[in-house]
Amino acid sequence: MARSSNEKTQPDLTWPVTVWRSHDLLDGHKVASLTMILRTVGCRWNRCTMCGYASEGAPATADDLVAQFERAMQRSSSEVQMVKIYTSGSFLDPLEMPEKARDEILQRLEALGIKRLVIESRPEYITSERVEMCLSRLETEFAVGLETSNDLIRQHIIRKGVCFADFVAASEVVHGQGGRVKAYLLLKPPFLSEGQAIRDAVSSAKAAGKHADIISLNLCNIQRGTLVERLWERGEYRPPWLWSAGVVLKNISSPVICDPVGAGTRRGPHNCGECDDAIAKAIRSHDLTQDVSIFDSLDCKCKVAWQKVMELEELTFGTPLV
Ligand code: SF4
Ligand SMILES: [Zn+2]
């Protein structure tokens, strides 16, 4: 029978949101990796001002999640050494990823001989017991959304609900048991000028680098249904320039990666439209080489405009100029 047009289509809960193959650095070597995004009930916190993941949530059971994982693994091959499982929330939250599904997934990855698993979790779900559960199966990297080392920005602008000390405590739990920590930093939370955002990301990387094995720089993009989207629609927010991302990456001394999601689009980090592809490509290749000299050879006529914007925005109390 035909569906009525206003009936909400329920996604098939046995299919992951998406899955893709790529390459990552593992102990200094380029290896094949598989990334999957599983559809869970969604993040329990669900309050961060830039995050629109809540719209992806659905009532997936433990069996659904294992089925999603299995379907995603069909895209794998014997070359894949790293698997990244993202849930748009916390893999270690048992309400989101039931223990039964978590343990089955870990067992499967161990049996397949996967070298490294990467998962994401808010710090409050990172307990010794859960960390041990993962590490007893395979090497695991625990990625935590720190966003910034500045508690004021994280609490009042991003509304993350965790403080820097929570991140440090979680990192100590993981490191104490021999696991790896990845810290996500956000380039350009709302209400910060372009220059403030660059300075915040660089100083955050310095502070977080002492407690993390790797930094992942996330360039803020406009997700649907968020406060950031409402500000953007009113001309009160602009995603970061890709030039800014290059400056931040050049000034971080610890290992750092960055996937410029949505680069060159209005909702994503962007420059003038002409140079976006080249800079996004340089950012991606930096992930595998960690060679910052790649940013020195890039140029475009919009670079002067970006520099001028940074100078003038210091005087506009957070209102973007371009
Ligand atoms: S950014 Fe992370 S913690 Fe914040 S609402 Fe989104 S999924 Fe939850
Ligand atoms: Zn340009």
PDB file of C-alpha atoms in Angstrom, residues 2-289:
ATOM      1  CA  ALA A   2       1.285   3.480  -0.827  1.00  0.00           C
ATOM      2  CA  ARG A   3       2.444   5.546   2.142  1.00  0.00           C
ATOM      3  CA  SER A   4       0.634   8.776   2.796  1.00  0.00           C
ATOM      4  CA  SER A   5       2.993  11.678   2.132  1.00  0.00           C
ATOM      5  CA  ASN A   6       2.928  12.963   5.724  1.00  0.00           C
ATOM      6  CA  GLU A   7       3.651   9.596   7.336  1.00  0.00           C
ATOM      7  CA  LYS A   8       7.142   9.676   8.857  1.00  0.00           C
ATOM      8  CA  THR A   9       9.373   7.016   7.356  1.00  0.00           C
ATOM      9  CA  GLN A  10      11.129   4.989  10.007  1.00  0.00           C
ATOM     10  CA  PRO A  11      14.682   4.096   8.934  1.00  0.00           C
ATOM     11  CA  ASP A  12      15.545   0.417   8.713  1.00  0.00           C
ATOM     12  CA  LEU A  13      17.275  -0.103  12.066  1.00  0.00           C
ATOM     13  CA  THR A  14      19.388  -2.970  10.775  1.00  0.00           C
ATOM     14  CA  TRP A  15      21.288  -0.622   8.436  1.00  0.00           C
ATOM     15  CA  PRO A  16      24.051   1.714   9.630  1.00  0.00           C
ATOM     16  CA  VAL A  17      23.701   5.440   8.897  1.00  0.00           C
ATOM     17  CA  THR A  18      26.753   5.185   6.687  1.00  0.00           C
ATOM     18  CA  VAL A  19      30.040   3.335   6.228  1.00  0.00           C
ATOM     19  CA  TRP A  20      33.161   4.161   4.251  1.00  0.00           C
ATOM     20  CA  ARG A  21      36.719   3.035   3.608  1.00  0.00           C
ATOM     21  CA  SER A  22      39.732   5.320   3.881  1.00  0.00           C
ATOM     22  CA  HIS A  23      43.307   5.460   5.172  1.00  0.00           C
ATOM     23  CA  ASP A  24      44.733   6.486   8.522  1.00  0.00           C
ATOM     24  CA  LEU A  25      48.049   6.548  10.305  1.00  0.00           C
ATOM     25  CA  LEU A  26      48.643   3.661  12.683  1.00  0.00           C
ATOM     26  CA  ASP A  27      51.946   3.799  14.565  1.00  0.00           C
ATOM     27  CA  GLY A  28      53.360   6.013  11.845  1.00  0.00           C
ATOM     28  CA  HIS A  29      52.223   3.820   8.944  1.00  0.00           C
ATOM     29  CA  LYS A  30      49.430   4.445   6.485  1.00  0.00           C
ATOM     30  CA  VAL A  31      46.828   1.696   6.837  1.00  0.00           C
ATOM     31  CA  ALA A  32      43.395   0.938   5.399  1.00  0.00           C
ATOM     32  CA  SER A  33      40.561   1.835   7.757  1.00  0.00           C
ATOM     33  CA  LEU A  34      36.818   1.378   7.911  1.00  0.00           C
ATOM     34  CA  THR A  35      34.537   3.982   9.473  1.00  0.00           C
ATOM     35  CA  MET A  36      30.924   3.265  10.340  1.00  0.00           C
ATOM     36  CA  ILE A  37      28.212   5.398  11.858  1.00  0.00           C
ATOM     37  CA  LEU A  38      25.680   3.284  13.697  1.00  0.00           C
ATOM     38  CA  ARG A  39      22.135   4.465  14.335  1.00  0.00           C
ATOM     39  CA  THR A  40      21.492   4.331  18.079  1.00  0.00           C
ATOM     40  CA  VAL A  41      18.855   6.021  20.218  1.00  0.00           C
ATOM     41  CA  GLY A  42      21.171   9.026  20.150  1.00  0.00           C
ATOM     42  CA  CYS A  43      23.189  11.060  22.582  1.00  0.00           C
ATOM     43  CA  ARG A  44      21.708  11.251  26.072  1.00  0.00           C
ATOM     44  CA  TRP A  45      23.096  14.754  26.566  1.00  0.00           C
ATOM     45  CA  ASN A  46      21.832  16.218  23.314  1.00  0.00           C
ATOM     46  CA  ARG A  47      22.353  19.861  24.280  1.00  0.00           C
ATOM     47  CA  CYS A  48      25.487  21.041  22.505  1.00  0.00           C
ATOM     48  CA  THR A  49      24.819  24.187  20.498  1.00  0.00           C
ATOM     49  CA  MET A  50      26.455  22.995  17.262  1.00  0.00           C
ATOM     50  CA  CYS A  51      25.269  19.358  17.283  1.00  0.00           C
ATOM     51  CA  GLY A  52      22.359  18.168  15.157  1.00  0.00           C
ATOM     52  CA  TYR A  53      22.932  14.441  15.651  1.00  0.00           C
ATOM     53  CA  ALA A  54      19.708  14.068  17.646  1.00  0.00           C
ATOM     54  CA  SER A  55      17.786  13.931  14.363  1.00  0.00           C
ATOM     55  CA  GLU A  56      19.615  10.698  13.479  1.00  0.00           C
ATOM     56  CA  GLY A  57      18.462   8.819  16.599  1.00  0.00           C
ATOM     57  CA  ALA A  58      15.990   5.898  16.447  1.00  0.00           C
ATOM     58  CA  PRO A  59      15.010   3.118  18.865  1.00  0.00           C
ATOM     59  CA  ALA A  60      17.661   0.583  17.833  1.00  0.00           C
ATOM     60  CA  THR A  61      17.901  -2.550  19.995  1.00  0.00           C
ATOM     61  CA  ALA A  62      21.042  -4.545  20.792  1.00  0.00           C
ATOM     62  CA  ASP A  63      20.199  -6.947  17.959  1.00  0.00           C
ATOM     63  CA  ASP A  64      19.658  -4.061  15.536  1.00  0.00           C
ATOM     64  CA  LEU A  65      23.045  -2.605  16.453  1.00  0.00           C
ATOM     65  CA  VAL A  66      24.847  -5.896  15.917  1.00  0.00           C
ATOM     66  CA  ALA A  67      23.067  -6.239  12.556  1.00  0.00           C
ATOM     67  CA  GLN A  68      24.151  -2.699  11.599  1.00  0.00           C
ATOM     68  CA  PHE A  69      27.718  -3.532  12.568  1.00  0.00           C
ATOM     69  CA  GLU A  70      27.678  -6.756  10.538  1.00  0.00           C
ATOM     70  CA  ARG A  71      26.352  -4.954   7.470  1.00  0.00           C
ATOM     71  CA  ALA A  72      29.028  -2.291   7.843  1.00  0.00           C
ATOM     72  CA  MET A  73      31.737  -4.946   8.161  1.00  0.00           C
ATOM     73  CA  GLN A  74      30.703  -6.327   4.783  1.00  0.00           C
ATOM     74  CA  ARG A  75      32.505  -3.281   3.363  1.00  0.00           C
ATOM     75  CA  SER A  76      35.711  -4.352   5.117  1.00  0.00           C
ATOM     76  CA  SER A  77      38.515  -6.474   3.681  1.00  0.00           C
ATOM     77  CA  SER A  78      41.604  -8.297   4.908  1.00  0.00           C
ATOM     78  CA  GLU A  79      43.593  -5.058   4.417  1.00  0.00           C
ATOM     79  CA  VAL A  80      41.602  -3.099   6.989  1.00  0.00           C
ATOM     80  CA  GLN A  81      43.556  -2.703  10.230  1.00  0.00           C
ATOM     81  CA  MET A  82      41.642   0.097  11.894  1.00  0.00           C
ATOM     82  CA  VAL A  83      37.899   0.262  12.551  1.00  0.00           C
ATOM     83  CA  LYS A  84      36.191   3.431  13.728  1.00  0.00           C
ATOM     84  CA  ILE A  85      32.724   3.030  15.183  1.00  0.00           C
ATOM     85  CA  TYR A  86      30.780   6.242  15.710  1.00  0.00           C
ATOM     86  CA  THR A  87      27.301   6.418  17.145  1.00  0.00           C
ATOM     87  CA  SER A  88      26.707  10.192  17.093  1.00  0.00           C
ATOM     88  CA  GLY A  89      26.844   9.870  20.862  1.00  0.00           C
ATOM     89  CA  SER A  90      28.730   7.612  23.280  1.00  0.00           C
ATOM     90  CA  PHE A  91      29.709   4.020  22.497  1.00  0.00           C
ATOM     91  CA  LEU A  92      30.285   3.492  26.221  1.00  0.00           C
ATOM     92  CA  ASP A  93      26.836   4.682  27.312  1.00  0.00           C
ATOM     93  CA  PRO A  94      24.975   1.409  28.004  1.00  0.00           C
ATOM     94  CA  LEU A  95      21.625   3.055  27.287  1.00  0.00           C
ATOM     95  CA  GLU A  96      22.834   3.940  23.823  1.00  0.00           C
ATOM     96  CA  MET A  97      24.962   0.880  23.080  1.00  0.00           C
ATOM     97  CA  PRO A  98      23.606  -2.012  25.185  1.00  0.00           C
ATOM     98  CA  GLU A  99      26.350  -4.078  26.811  1.00  0.00           C
ATOM     99  CA  LYS A 100      25.280  -7.175  24.901  1.00  0.00           C
ATOM    100  CA  ALA A 101      25.816  -5.443  21.561  1.00  0.00           C
ATOM    101  CA  ARG A 102      29.031  -3.767  22.698  1.00  0.00           C
ATOM    102  CA  ASP A 103      30.545  -7.069  23.817  1.00  0.00           C
ATOM    103  CA  GLU A 104      29.512  -8.898  20.682  1.00  0.00           C
ATOM    104  CA  ILE A 105      31.034  -6.182  18.505  1.00  0.00           C
ATOM    105  CA  LEU A 106      34.281  -6.230  20.486  1.00  0.00           C
ATOM    106  CA  GLN A 107      34.491 -10.014  20.229  1.00  0.00           C
ATOM    107  CA  ARG A 108      33.962  -9.888  16.477  1.00  0.00           C
ATOM    108  CA  LEU A 109      36.673  -7.272  15.995  1.00  0.00           C
ATOM    109  CA  GLU A 110      39.100  -9.294  18.098  1.00  0.00           C
ATOM    110  CA  ALA A 111      38.328 -12.457  16.103  1.00  0.00           C
ATOM    111  CA  LEU A 112      38.939 -10.552  12.858  1.00  0.00           C
ATOM    112  CA  GLY A 113      42.367  -9.450  14.084  1.00  0.00           C
ATOM    113  CA  ILE A 114      41.619  -5.732  13.765  1.00  0.00           C
ATOM    114  CA  LYS A 115      44.619  -3.837  15.156  1.00  0.00           C
ATOM    115  CA  ARG A 116      42.916  -0.727  16.460  1.00  0.00           C
ATOM    116  CA  LEU A 117      39.385   0.292  17.324  1.00  0.00           C
ATOM    117  CA  VAL A 118      38.391   3.931  17.665  1.00  0.00           C
ATOM    118  CA  ILE A 119      35.225   4.803  19.561  1.00  0.00           C
ATOM    119  CA  GLU A 120      33.727   8.025  20.920  1.00  0.00           C
ATOM    120  CA  SER A 121      32.400   8.681  24.387  1.00  0.00           C
ATOM    121  CA  ARG A 122      31.527  11.485  26.741  1.00  0.00           C
ATOM    122  CA  PRO A 123      33.877  11.371  29.759  1.00  0.00           C
ATOM    123  CA  GLU A 124      31.184  10.348  32.269  1.00  0.00           C
ATOM    124  CA  TYR A 125      30.810   6.937  30.611  1.00  0.00           C
ATOM    125  CA  ILE A 126      34.544   6.196  30.595  1.00  0.00           C
ATOM    126  CA  THR A 127      34.894   3.894  33.602  1.00  0.00           C
ATOM    127  CA  SER A 128      37.726   1.465  34.389  1.00  0.00           C
ATOM    128  CA  GLU A 129      35.420  -1.478  33.839  1.00  0.00           C
ATOM    129  CA  ARG A 130      34.286  -0.364  30.370  1.00  0.00           C
ATOM    130  CA  VAL A 131      37.794   0.610  29.331  1.00  0.00           C
ATOM    131  CA  GLU A 132      39.023  -2.817  30.415  1.00  0.00           C
ATOM    132  CA  MET A 133      36.200  -4.464  28.485  1.00  0.00           C
ATOM    133  CA  CYS A 134      37.503  -2.864  25.288  1.00  0.00           C
ATOM    134  CA  LEU A 135      41.228  -3.206  25.951  1.00  0.00           C
ATOM    135  CA  SER A 136      40.951  -6.876  26.851  1.00  0.00           C
ATOM    136  CA  ARG A 137      39.812  -7.441  23.251  1.00  0.00           C
ATOM    137  CA  LEU A 138      41.913  -5.048  21.174  1.00  0.00           C
ATOM    138  CA  GLU A 139      43.881  -1.800  21.219  1.00  0.00           C
ATOM    139  CA  THR A 140      41.328   0.968  21.578  1.00  0.00           C
ATOM    140  CA  GLU A 141      41.419   4.704  21.129  1.00  0.00           C
ATOM    141  CA  PHE A 142      38.832   6.589  23.168  1.00  0.00           C
ATOM    142  CA  ALA A 143      37.821   9.805  21.445  1.00  0.00           C
ATOM    143  CA  VAL A 144      36.417  12.498  23.727  1.00  0.00           C
ATOM    144  CA  GLY A 145      34.716  15.726  22.658  1.00  0.00           C
ATOM    145  CA  LEU A 146      36.688  18.232  24.677  1.00  0.00           C
ATOM    146  CA  GLU A 147      36.063  20.997  22.069  1.00  0.00           C
ATOM    147  CA  THR A 148      38.177  23.583  23.927  1.00  0.00           C
ATOM    148  CA  SER A 149      40.357  23.750  27.015  1.00  0.00           C
ATOM    149  CA  ASN A 150      38.457  26.891  28.064  1.00  0.00           C
ATOM    150  CA  ASP A 151      35.725  25.917  30.562  1.00  0.00           C
ATOM    151  CA  LEU A 152      33.844  29.169  30.003  1.00  0.00           C
ATOM    152  CA  ILE A 153      33.517  28.605  26.245  1.00  0.00           C
ATOM    153  CA  ARG A 154      32.706  24.902  26.670  1.00  0.00           C
ATOM    154  CA  GLN A 155      30.082  25.388  29.368  1.00  0.00           C
ATOM    155  CA  HIS A 156      28.367  28.580  28.253  1.00  0.00           C
ATOM    156  CA  ILE A 157      28.849  28.725  24.489  1.00  0.00           C
ATOM    157  CA  ILE A 158      29.028  25.060  23.496  1.00  0.00           C
ATOM    158  CA  ARG A 159      26.890  23.850  26.436  1.00  0.00           C
ATOM    159  CA  LYS A 160      28.885  20.644  26.701  1.00  0.00           C
ATOM    160  CA  GLY A 161      28.185  19.967  30.353  1.00  0.00           C
ATOM    161  CA  VAL A 162      31.678  18.678  31.132  1.00  0.00           C
ATOM    162  CA  CYS A 163      34.737  20.542  32.362  1.00  0.00           C
ATOM    163  CA  PHE A 164      38.393  20.228  31.485  1.00  0.00           C
ATOM    164  CA  ALA A 165      39.023  18.300  34.709  1.00  0.00           C
ATOM    165  CA  ASP A 166      36.449  15.665  33.616  1.00  0.00           C
ATOM    166  CA  PHE A 167      38.388  15.163  30.400  1.00  0.00           C
ATOM    167  CA  VAL A 168      41.675  14.867  32.289  1.00  0.00           C
ATOM    168  CA  ALA A 169      40.169  12.323  34.717  1.00  0.00           C
ATOM    169  CA  ALA A 170      38.799  10.198  31.843  1.00  0.00           C
ATOM    170  CA  SER A 171      42.126  10.390  30.069  1.00  0.00           C
ATOM    171  CA  GLU A 172      43.913   9.176  33.211  1.00  0.00           C
ATOM    172  CA  VAL A 173      41.572   6.192  33.456  1.00  0.00           C
ATOM    173  CA  VAL A 174      42.308   5.244  29.832  1.00  0.00           C
ATOM    174  CA  HIS A 175      46.059   5.841  30.007  1.00  0.00           C
ATOM    175  CA  GLY A 176      46.280   4.037  33.346  1.00  0.00           C
ATOM    176  CA  GLN A 177      45.014   0.918  31.602  1.00  0.00           C
ATOM    177  CA  GLY A 178      47.150   1.271  28.491  1.00  0.00           C
ATOM    178  CA  GLY A 179      44.583   2.725  26.089  1.00  0.00           C
ATOM    179  CA  ARG A 180      44.832   5.699  23.756  1.00  0.00           C
ATOM    180  CA  VAL A 181      43.022   9.024  23.978  1.00  0.00           C
ATOM    181  CA  LYS A 182      41.921  11.277  21.158  1.00  0.00           C
ATOM    182  CA  ALA A 183      40.727  14.796  21.990  1.00  0.00           C
ATOM    183  CA  TYR A 184      38.282  16.474  19.634  1.00  0.00           C
ATOM    184  CA  LEU A 185      38.660  20.229  19.433  1.00  0.00           C
ATOM    185  CA  LEU A 186      36.156  22.527  17.774  1.00  0.00           C
ATOM    186  CA  LEU A 187      37.439  25.297  15.555  1.00  0.00           C
ATOM    187  CA  LYS A 188      35.120  28.273  15.854  1.00  0.00           C
ATOM    188  CA  PRO A 189      32.380  27.819  18.407  1.00  0.00           C
ATOM    189  CA  PRO A 190      29.692  30.525  17.989  1.00  0.00           C
ATOM    190  CA  PHE A 191      30.209  34.049  19.376  1.00  0.00           C
ATOM    191  CA  LEU A 192      33.979  33.924  18.800  1.00  0.00           C
ATOM    192  CA  SER A 193      35.651  36.053  16.157  1.00  0.00           C
ATOM    193  CA  GLU A 194      37.836  34.264  13.596  1.00  0.00           C
ATOM    194  CA  GLY A 195      40.991  35.345  15.413  1.00  0.00           C
ATOM    195  CA  GLN A 196      39.670  34.365  18.847  1.00  0.00           C
ATOM    196  CA  ALA A 197      38.693  30.971  17.431  1.00  0.00           C
ATOM    197  CA  ILE A 198      42.209  30.382  16.071  1.00  0.00           C
ATOM    198  CA  ARG A 199      43.828  31.381  19.357  1.00  0.00           C
ATOM    199  CA  ASP A 200      41.396  29.222  21.336  1.00  0.00           C
ATOM    200  CA  ALA A 201      42.057  26.140  19.183  1.00  0.00           C
ATOM    201  CA  VAL A 202      45.841  26.547  19.375  1.00  0.00           C
ATOM    202  CA  SER A 203      45.894  27.018  23.153  1.00  0.00           C
ATOM    203  CA  SER A 204      43.397  24.176  23.595  1.00  0.00           C
ATOM    204  CA  ALA A 205      45.618  21.832  21.597  1.00  0.00           C
ATOM    205  CA  LYS A 206      48.546  22.748  23.807  1.00  0.00           C
ATOM    206  CA  ALA A 207      46.581  21.994  26.982  1.00  0.00           C
ATOM    207  CA  ALA A 208      44.849  18.871  25.631  1.00  0.00           C
ATOM    208  CA  GLY A 209      48.031  17.519  24.065  1.00  0.00           C
ATOM    209  CA  LYS A 210      49.386  16.759  27.539  1.00  0.00           C
ATOM    210  CA  HIS A 211      46.511  14.324  28.117  1.00  0.00           C
ATOM    211  CA  ALA A 212      45.836  12.959  24.632  1.00  0.00           C
ATOM    212  CA  ASP A 213      47.768  10.826  22.164  1.00  0.00           C
ATOM    213  CA  ILE A 214      46.250  12.641  19.235  1.00  0.00           C
ATOM    214  CA  ILE A 215      44.156  15.745  18.589  1.00  0.00           C
ATOM    215  CA  SER A 216      41.328  15.778  16.068  1.00  0.00           C
ATOM    216  CA  LEU A 217      40.460  19.282  14.927  1.00  0.00           C
ATOM    217  CA  ASN A 218      36.811  19.584  13.945  1.00  0.00           C
ATOM    218  CA  LEU A 219      35.904  22.552  11.780  1.00  0.00           C
ATOM    219  CA  CYS A 220      32.464  23.737  12.846  1.00  0.00           C
ATOM    220  CA  ASN A 221      29.750  23.210  10.245  1.00  0.00           C
ATOM    221  CA  ILE A 222      26.102  24.192  10.286  1.00  0.00           C
ATOM    222  CA  GLN A 223      23.978  21.234  11.362  1.00  0.00           C
ATOM    223  CA  ARG A 224      20.200  21.314  11.165  1.00  0.00           C
ATOM    224  CA  GLY A 225      18.072  22.239  14.144  1.00  0.00           C
ATOM    225  CA  THR A 226      20.932  23.758  16.146  1.00  0.00           C
ATOM    226  CA  LEU A 227      21.537  27.118  17.791  1.00  0.00           C
ATOM    227  CA  VAL A 228      24.482  27.569  15.431  1.00  0.00           C
ATOM    228  CA  GLU A 229      22.088  27.171  12.492  1.00  0.00           C
ATOM    229  CA  ARG A 230      19.746  29.839  13.872  1.00  0.00           C
ATOM    230  CA  LEU A 231      22.654  32.255  14.343  1.00  0.00           C
ATOM    231  CA  TRP A 232      23.916  31.512  10.834  1.00  0.00           C
ATOM    232  CA  GLU A 233      20.480  32.144   9.311  1.00  0.00           C
ATOM    233  CA  ARG A 234      20.473  35.577  10.982  1.00  0.00           C
ATOM    234  CA  GLY A 235      23.960  36.391   9.691  1.00  0.00           C
ATOM    235  CA  GLU A 236      25.431  36.089  13.171  1.00  0.00           C
ATOM    236  CA  TYR A 237      27.694  33.123  12.521  1.00  0.00           C
ATOM    237  CA  ARG A 238      30.054  32.103   9.749  1.00  0.00           C
ATOM    238  CA  PRO A 239      31.810  28.701   9.676  1.00  0.00           C
ATOM    239  CA  PRO A 240      35.613  28.975   9.923  1.00  0.00           C
ATOM    240  CA  TRP A 241      37.738  29.907   6.948  1.00  0.00           C
ATOM    241  CA  LEU A 242      39.893  27.062   5.679  1.00  0.00           C
ATOM    242  CA  TRP A 243      42.868  29.424   5.985  1.00  0.00           C
ATOM    243  CA  SER A 244      42.216  29.454   9.730  1.00  0.00           C
ATOM    244  CA  ALA A 245      42.309  25.662   9.872  1.00  0.00           C
ATOM    245  CA  GLY A 246      45.716  25.728   8.153  1.00  0.00           C
ATOM    246  CA  VAL A 247      47.053  28.225  10.703  1.00  0.00           C
ATOM    247  CA  VAL A 248      45.820  26.114  13.606  1.00  0.00           C
ATOM    248  CA  LEU A 249      47.289  22.902  12.177  1.00  0.00           C
ATOM    249  CA  LYS A 250      50.629  24.647  11.626  1.00  0.00           C
ATOM    250  CA  ASN A 251      50.725  25.766  15.235  1.00  0.00           C
ATOM    251  CA  ILE A 252      49.936  22.466  16.917  1.00  0.00           C
ATOM    252  CA  SER A 253      53.026  20.557  17.904  1.00  0.00           C
ATOM    253  CA  SER A 254      51.349  17.268  18.917  1.00  0.00           C
ATOM    254  CA  PRO A 255      49.984  14.747  16.385  1.00  0.00           C
ATOM    255  CA  VAL A 256      46.817  16.210  14.872  1.00  0.00           C
ATOM    256  CA  ILE A 257      44.298  15.203  12.253  1.00  0.00           C
ATOM    257  CA  CYS A 258      41.446  17.113  10.664  1.00  0.00           C
ATOM    258  CA  ASP A 259      38.640  16.031   8.364  1.00  0.00           C
ATOM    259  CA  PRO A 260      37.227  19.218   6.812  1.00  0.00           C
ATOM    260  CA  VAL A 261      33.628  17.951   6.601  1.00  0.00           C
ATOM    261  CA  GLY A 262      31.559  19.992   4.155  1.00  0.00           C
ATOM    262  CA  ALA A 263      34.579  22.053   3.040  1.00  0.00           C
ATOM    263  CA  GLY A 264      33.725  24.599   0.379  1.00  0.00           C
ATOM    264  CA  THR A 265      29.972  24.589   1.052  1.00  0.00           C
ATOM    265  CA  ARG A 266      27.982  27.411   2.661  1.00  0.00           C
ATOM    266  CA  ARG A 267      27.283  25.255   5.699  1.00  0.00           C
ATOM    267  CA  GLY A 268      30.840  23.991   5.979  1.00  0.00           C
ATOM    268  CA  PRO A 269      34.236  25.606   6.520  1.00  0.00           C
ATOM    269  CA  HIS A 270      34.993  27.645   3.411  1.00  0.00           C
ATOM    270  CA  ASN A 271      37.063  30.311   1.715  1.00  0.00           C
ATOM    271  CA  CYS A 272      36.125  32.049  -1.536  1.00  0.00           C
ATOM    272  CA  GLY A 273      34.919  29.049  -3.546  1.00  0.00           C
ATOM    273  CA  GLU A 274      37.941  28.952  -5.851  1.00  0.00           C
ATOM    274  CA  CYS A 275      40.631  27.689  -3.489  1.00  0.00           C
ATOM    275  CA  ASP A 276      38.519  25.525  -1.155  1.00  0.00           C
ATOM    276  CA  ASP A 277      39.198  22.211  -2.868  1.00  0.00           C
ATOM    277  CA  ALA A 278      42.962  22.704  -2.885  1.00  0.00           C
ATOM    278  CA  ILE A 279      43.071  23.619   0.799  1.00  0.00           C
ATOM    279  CA  ALA A 280      40.756  20.788   1.859  1.00  0.00           C
ATOM    280  CA  LYS A 281      43.018  18.418  -0.088  1.00  0.00           C
ATOM    281  CA  ALA A 282      46.102  19.782   1.693  1.00  0.00           C
ATOM    282  CA  ILE A 283      44.401  19.366   5.091  1.00  0.00           C
ATOM    283  CA  ARG A 284      43.548  15.743   4.280  1.00  0.00           C
ATOM    284  CA  SER A 285      47.018  14.911   3.069  1.00  0.00           C
ATOM    285  CA  HIS A 286      48.514  16.516   6.200  1.00  0.00           C
ATOM    286  CA  ASP A 287      46.676  13.816   8.207  1.00  0.00           C
ATOM    287  CA  LEU A 288      48.889  11.136   6.702  1.00  0.00           C
ATOM    288  CA  THR A 289      52.180  13.021   6.563  1.00  0.00           C
TER     289      THR A 289
END
